[in-house]
Short mmCIF file of C-alpha atoms in Angstrom, two decimals:
data_model
loop_
_atom_site.label_atom_id
_atom_site.label_comp_id
_atom_site.label_asym_id
_atom_site.label_seq_id
_atom_site.Cartn_x
_atom_site.Cartn_y
_atom_site.Cartn_z
CA GLU A 1 146.56 224.12 221.87
CA LEU A 2 145.47 223.71 218.26
CA LEU A 3 141.99 225.04 219.04
CA LEU A 4 143.61 228.06 220.70
CA ALA A 5 145.86 228.51 217.65
CA GLU A 6 142.76 228.38 215.44
CA LYS A 7 141.11 231.16 217.50
CA LEU A 8 144.23 233.31 217.19
CA ASP A 9 144.72 232.62 213.48
CA PRO A 10 141.62 231.01 211.90
CA ARG A 11 142.95 231.45 208.36
CA ASN A 12 146.14 229.48 208.97
CA ALA A 13 146.06 226.43 206.65
CA MET A 14 148.70 224.54 208.66
CA VAL A 15 146.65 224.87 211.86
CA GLN A 16 143.56 223.60 210.01
CA ASN A 17 145.56 220.65 208.64
CA ASN A 18 146.92 219.76 212.08
CA LEU A 19 143.45 220.00 213.62
CA GLY A 20 142.20 217.68 210.88
CA LEU A 21 144.93 215.17 211.73
CA ALA A 22 144.20 215.41 215.45
CA TYR A 23 140.51 214.61 214.82
CA PHE A 24 141.48 211.83 212.37
CA PHE A 25 143.57 210.05 215.01
CA ARG A 26 140.64 210.34 217.42
CA GLU A 27 138.41 208.79 214.73
CA ARG A 28 136.26 211.93 214.49
CA TYR A 29 136.24 211.72 210.72
CA GLU A 30 133.54 214.26 209.87
CA LEU A 31 135.30 216.92 211.97
CA ALA A 32 138.64 215.94 210.47
CA ALA A 33 137.23 216.31 206.94
CA GLU A 34 135.81 219.75 207.81
CA HIS A 35 139.17 221.12 208.95
CA LEU A 36 141.15 219.56 206.12
CA LYS A 37 138.69 220.95 203.57
CA THR A 38 139.16 224.37 205.18
CA ALA A 39 142.96 223.99 204.91
CA ILE A 40 142.64 223.29 201.17
CA SER A 41 140.24 226.21 200.65
CA LEU A 42 142.79 228.50 202.34
CA ASP A 43 145.68 227.12 200.26
CA SER A 44 144.72 225.12 197.16
CA LYS A 45 148.37 224.06 196.65
CA PHE A 46 148.68 222.54 200.13
CA SER A 47 149.07 218.96 198.85
CA GLU A 48 149.81 217.42 202.26
CA ALA A 49 146.44 218.67 203.55
CA ARG A 50 144.73 217.40 200.36
CA ASN A 51 146.39 214.00 200.80
CA ASN A 52 145.19 213.89 204.42
CA TYR A 53 141.71 214.90 203.24
CA GLY A 54 141.76 212.00 200.76
CA ARG A 55 142.66 209.60 203.58
CA VAL A 56 139.76 210.85 205.73
CA LEU A 57 137.34 210.52 202.81
CA ILE A 58 138.30 206.83 202.60
CA GLU A 59 137.28 206.37 206.24
CA LEU A 60 134.00 208.08 205.37
CA THR A 61 133.58 205.59 202.46
CA ARG A 62 133.58 208.43 199.90
CA TYR A 63 135.98 206.53 197.65
CA GLU A 64 135.40 208.30 194.33
CA GLN A 65 135.82 211.71 195.97
CA ALA A 66 139.00 210.49 197.69
CA ILE A 67 140.44 209.25 194.37
CA LYS A 68 139.67 212.61 192.74
CA GLU A 69 141.51 214.52 195.50
CA LEU A 70 144.47 212.12 195.46
CA LYS A 71 144.87 212.49 191.69
CA ILE A 72 145.33 216.23 192.26
CA VAL A 73 148.02 215.45 194.85
CA LEU A 74 149.85 213.12 192.47
CA ASP A 75 149.71 215.74 189.71
CA ASP A 76 151.66 218.09 192.00
CA LEU A 77 155.26 217.36 190.99
CA THR A 78 156.51 219.43 193.94
CA TYR A 79 154.84 217.14 196.51
CA ASN A 80 157.69 215.51 198.39
CA ASP A 81 156.02 212.25 199.51
CA PRO A 82 154.07 210.77 196.58
CA ALA A 83 154.25 207.27 198.14
CA LYS A 84 151.73 208.41 200.76
CA ALA A 85 149.28 209.52 198.07
CA TRP A 86 149.77 206.26 196.10
CA VAL A 87 149.05 204.25 199.27
CA ASN A 88 145.92 206.26 199.99
CA MET A 89 144.72 205.81 196.42
CA GLY A 90 145.44 202.09 196.73
CA LEU A 91 143.38 201.97 199.94
CA ALA A 92 140.45 203.66 198.18
CA TYR A 93 140.46 201.05 195.41
CA PHE A 94 141.03 198.21 197.92
CA GLN A 95 138.01 199.29 199.97
CA LYS A 96 135.97 199.52 196.75
CA GLY A 97 136.90 195.89 196.01
CA ASP A 98 138.93 196.78 192.90
CA TYR A 99 141.95 194.73 193.96
CA SER A 100 143.86 194.74 190.66
CA THR A 101 143.88 198.56 190.50
CA ALA A 102 144.72 198.65 194.23
CA ARG A 103 147.68 196.29 193.63
CA ASP A 104 149.03 198.58 190.91
CA ARG A 105 148.71 201.69 193.11
CA PHE A 106 150.52 199.97 195.99
CA ALA A 107 153.24 198.88 193.54
CA SER A 108 153.67 202.55 192.55
CA ALA A 109 153.98 203.47 196.24
CA ILE A 110 156.72 200.85 196.69
CA GLN A 111 158.57 202.22 193.65
CA ASN A 112 158.55 205.63 195.34
CA ASN A 113 159.46 204.34 198.80
CA ARG A 114 160.86 200.82 199.21
CA ASN A 115 160.45 201.00 203.01
CA HIS A 116 156.75 201.92 203.13
CA CYS A 117 155.25 199.34 205.49
CA LEU A 118 151.59 199.91 204.54
CA ALA A 119 152.36 199.79 200.81
CA HIS A 120 154.06 196.39 201.12
CA THR A 121 151.30 195.03 203.39
CA PHE A 122 148.42 196.05 201.15
CA TYR A 123 150.28 195.05 197.99
CA GLY A 124 150.41 191.55 199.48
CA ARG A 125 146.81 191.73 200.67
CA SER A 126 145.65 192.79 197.19
CA LEU A 127 147.42 189.76 195.68
CA LEU A 128 145.77 187.55 198.31
CA GLU A 129 142.33 188.92 197.38
CA LEU A 130 143.14 188.27 193.70
CA GLY A 131 143.96 184.64 194.52
CA GLU A 132 147.63 185.01 193.50
CA LEU A 133 148.70 183.05 196.55
CA GLN A 134 152.36 182.29 195.81
CA THR A 135 153.09 185.91 194.89
CA ALA A 136 151.05 187.10 197.89
CA ALA A 137 153.05 184.85 200.26
CA SER A 138 156.33 186.26 198.95
CA ALA A 139 155.05 189.88 199.11
CA LEU A 140 153.70 189.48 202.65
CA ASP A 141 156.96 187.88 203.83
CA GLY A 142 158.67 190.99 202.47
CA ALA A 143 156.15 193.16 204.30
CA VAL A 144 156.93 191.36 207.59
CA VAL A 145 160.59 192.36 207.19
CA VAL A 146 159.85 195.97 206.13
CA CYS A 147 157.31 196.46 208.93
CA ARG A 148 159.45 194.98 211.72
CA SER A 149 160.52 198.37 213.11
CA SER A 150 156.92 199.69 212.90
CA LYS A 151 155.66 196.93 215.25
CA TYR A 152 152.77 196.30 212.86
CA ASP A 153 151.00 192.92 213.17
CA GLU A 154 148.92 192.96 209.97
CA PRO A 155 151.53 191.49 207.56
CA HIS A 156 152.27 188.63 209.98
CA TYR A 157 148.58 187.72 210.18
CA PHE A 158 147.90 187.87 206.44
CA SER A 159 151.14 186.04 205.69
CA GLY A 160 149.89 183.25 207.97
CA LEU A 161 146.49 183.28 206.28
CA THR A 162 148.13 183.00 202.84
CA TYR A 163 150.27 180.05 203.95
CA TYR A 164 147.15 178.36 205.34
CA LYS A 165 145.36 178.80 202.00
CA LEU A 166 148.43 177.35 200.24
CA GLY A 167 148.24 174.27 202.50
CA ARG A 168 151.53 175.13 204.22
CA THR A 169 150.14 174.67 207.71
CA SER A 170 153.42 174.65 209.67
CA SER A 171 154.42 178.04 208.14
CA ALA A 172 150.92 179.37 208.83
CA VAL A 173 151.07 178.23 212.48
CA ALA A 174 154.52 179.85 212.90
CA ARG A 175 153.22 183.17 211.58
CA MET A 176 150.09 183.14 213.76
CA GLU A 177 152.21 182.29 216.81
CA GLU A 178 154.40 185.30 216.00
CA VAL A 179 151.30 187.54 215.99
CA VAL A 180 150.25 186.32 219.45
CA LYS A 181 153.78 186.43 220.91
CA LEU A 182 155.04 189.70 219.39
CA TYR A 183 151.78 191.67 219.36
CA PRO A 184 149.58 190.36 222.23
CA ASP A 185 147.64 193.65 222.31
CA GLY A 186 147.60 194.08 218.54
CA ARG A 187 144.59 194.31 216.27
CA TYR A 188 145.00 190.74 214.98
CA ALA A 189 145.98 188.87 218.17
CA LYS A 190 142.51 187.44 218.84
CA LYS A 191 142.03 186.49 215.18
CA ALA A 192 145.43 184.77 215.21
CA GLU A 193 144.45 182.80 218.34
CA SER A 194 141.24 181.67 216.62
CA MET A 195 143.19 180.62 213.53
CA LEU A 196 145.66 178.64 215.68
CA LYS A 197 142.77 176.71 217.28
CA LEU A 198 141.45 175.94 213.81
CA MET A 199 144.83 174.82 212.45
CA LYS A 200 146.13 172.72 215.36
#
């Protein structure tokens, strides 16, 4: 339907944005980037498309370019969901291995939206990477609560990993068991099973 819409109205920025998102969710990142770039060229003030473009650039490992685009989004005071742009910027820095800057960007996302599951998860993960284990454990426990309705297994797994590194094995085992029980088809189920074998 979107491809048909594009044929009928090729200069419609919203159609180009939606095509970009459709390709993104199918992991066709180069095609997604193409359509999102077209959306921005048709409407330079279309911050949602620019934010989506930044997210795709992260998947393409073009981190500096992503950060540049996301700064433009955050400079747009009319953009109604800055938490999304802060999270994407945090992801760019996280993937670059700059965990302290990533932590600060995720903190900004949380300030803008206290219920942003990904922001809480990666805030905790950044602290874990920085070796701030006690703070990471607390942040990831918070992420588990925030992400409950999203059915997202990542905070459970990394919470368990943090407890294991802290030497709190029973808490770590409980978290890993939650991953396996609550999210048997999740991304971290097999990793959690491996960790449970290691810990028991």
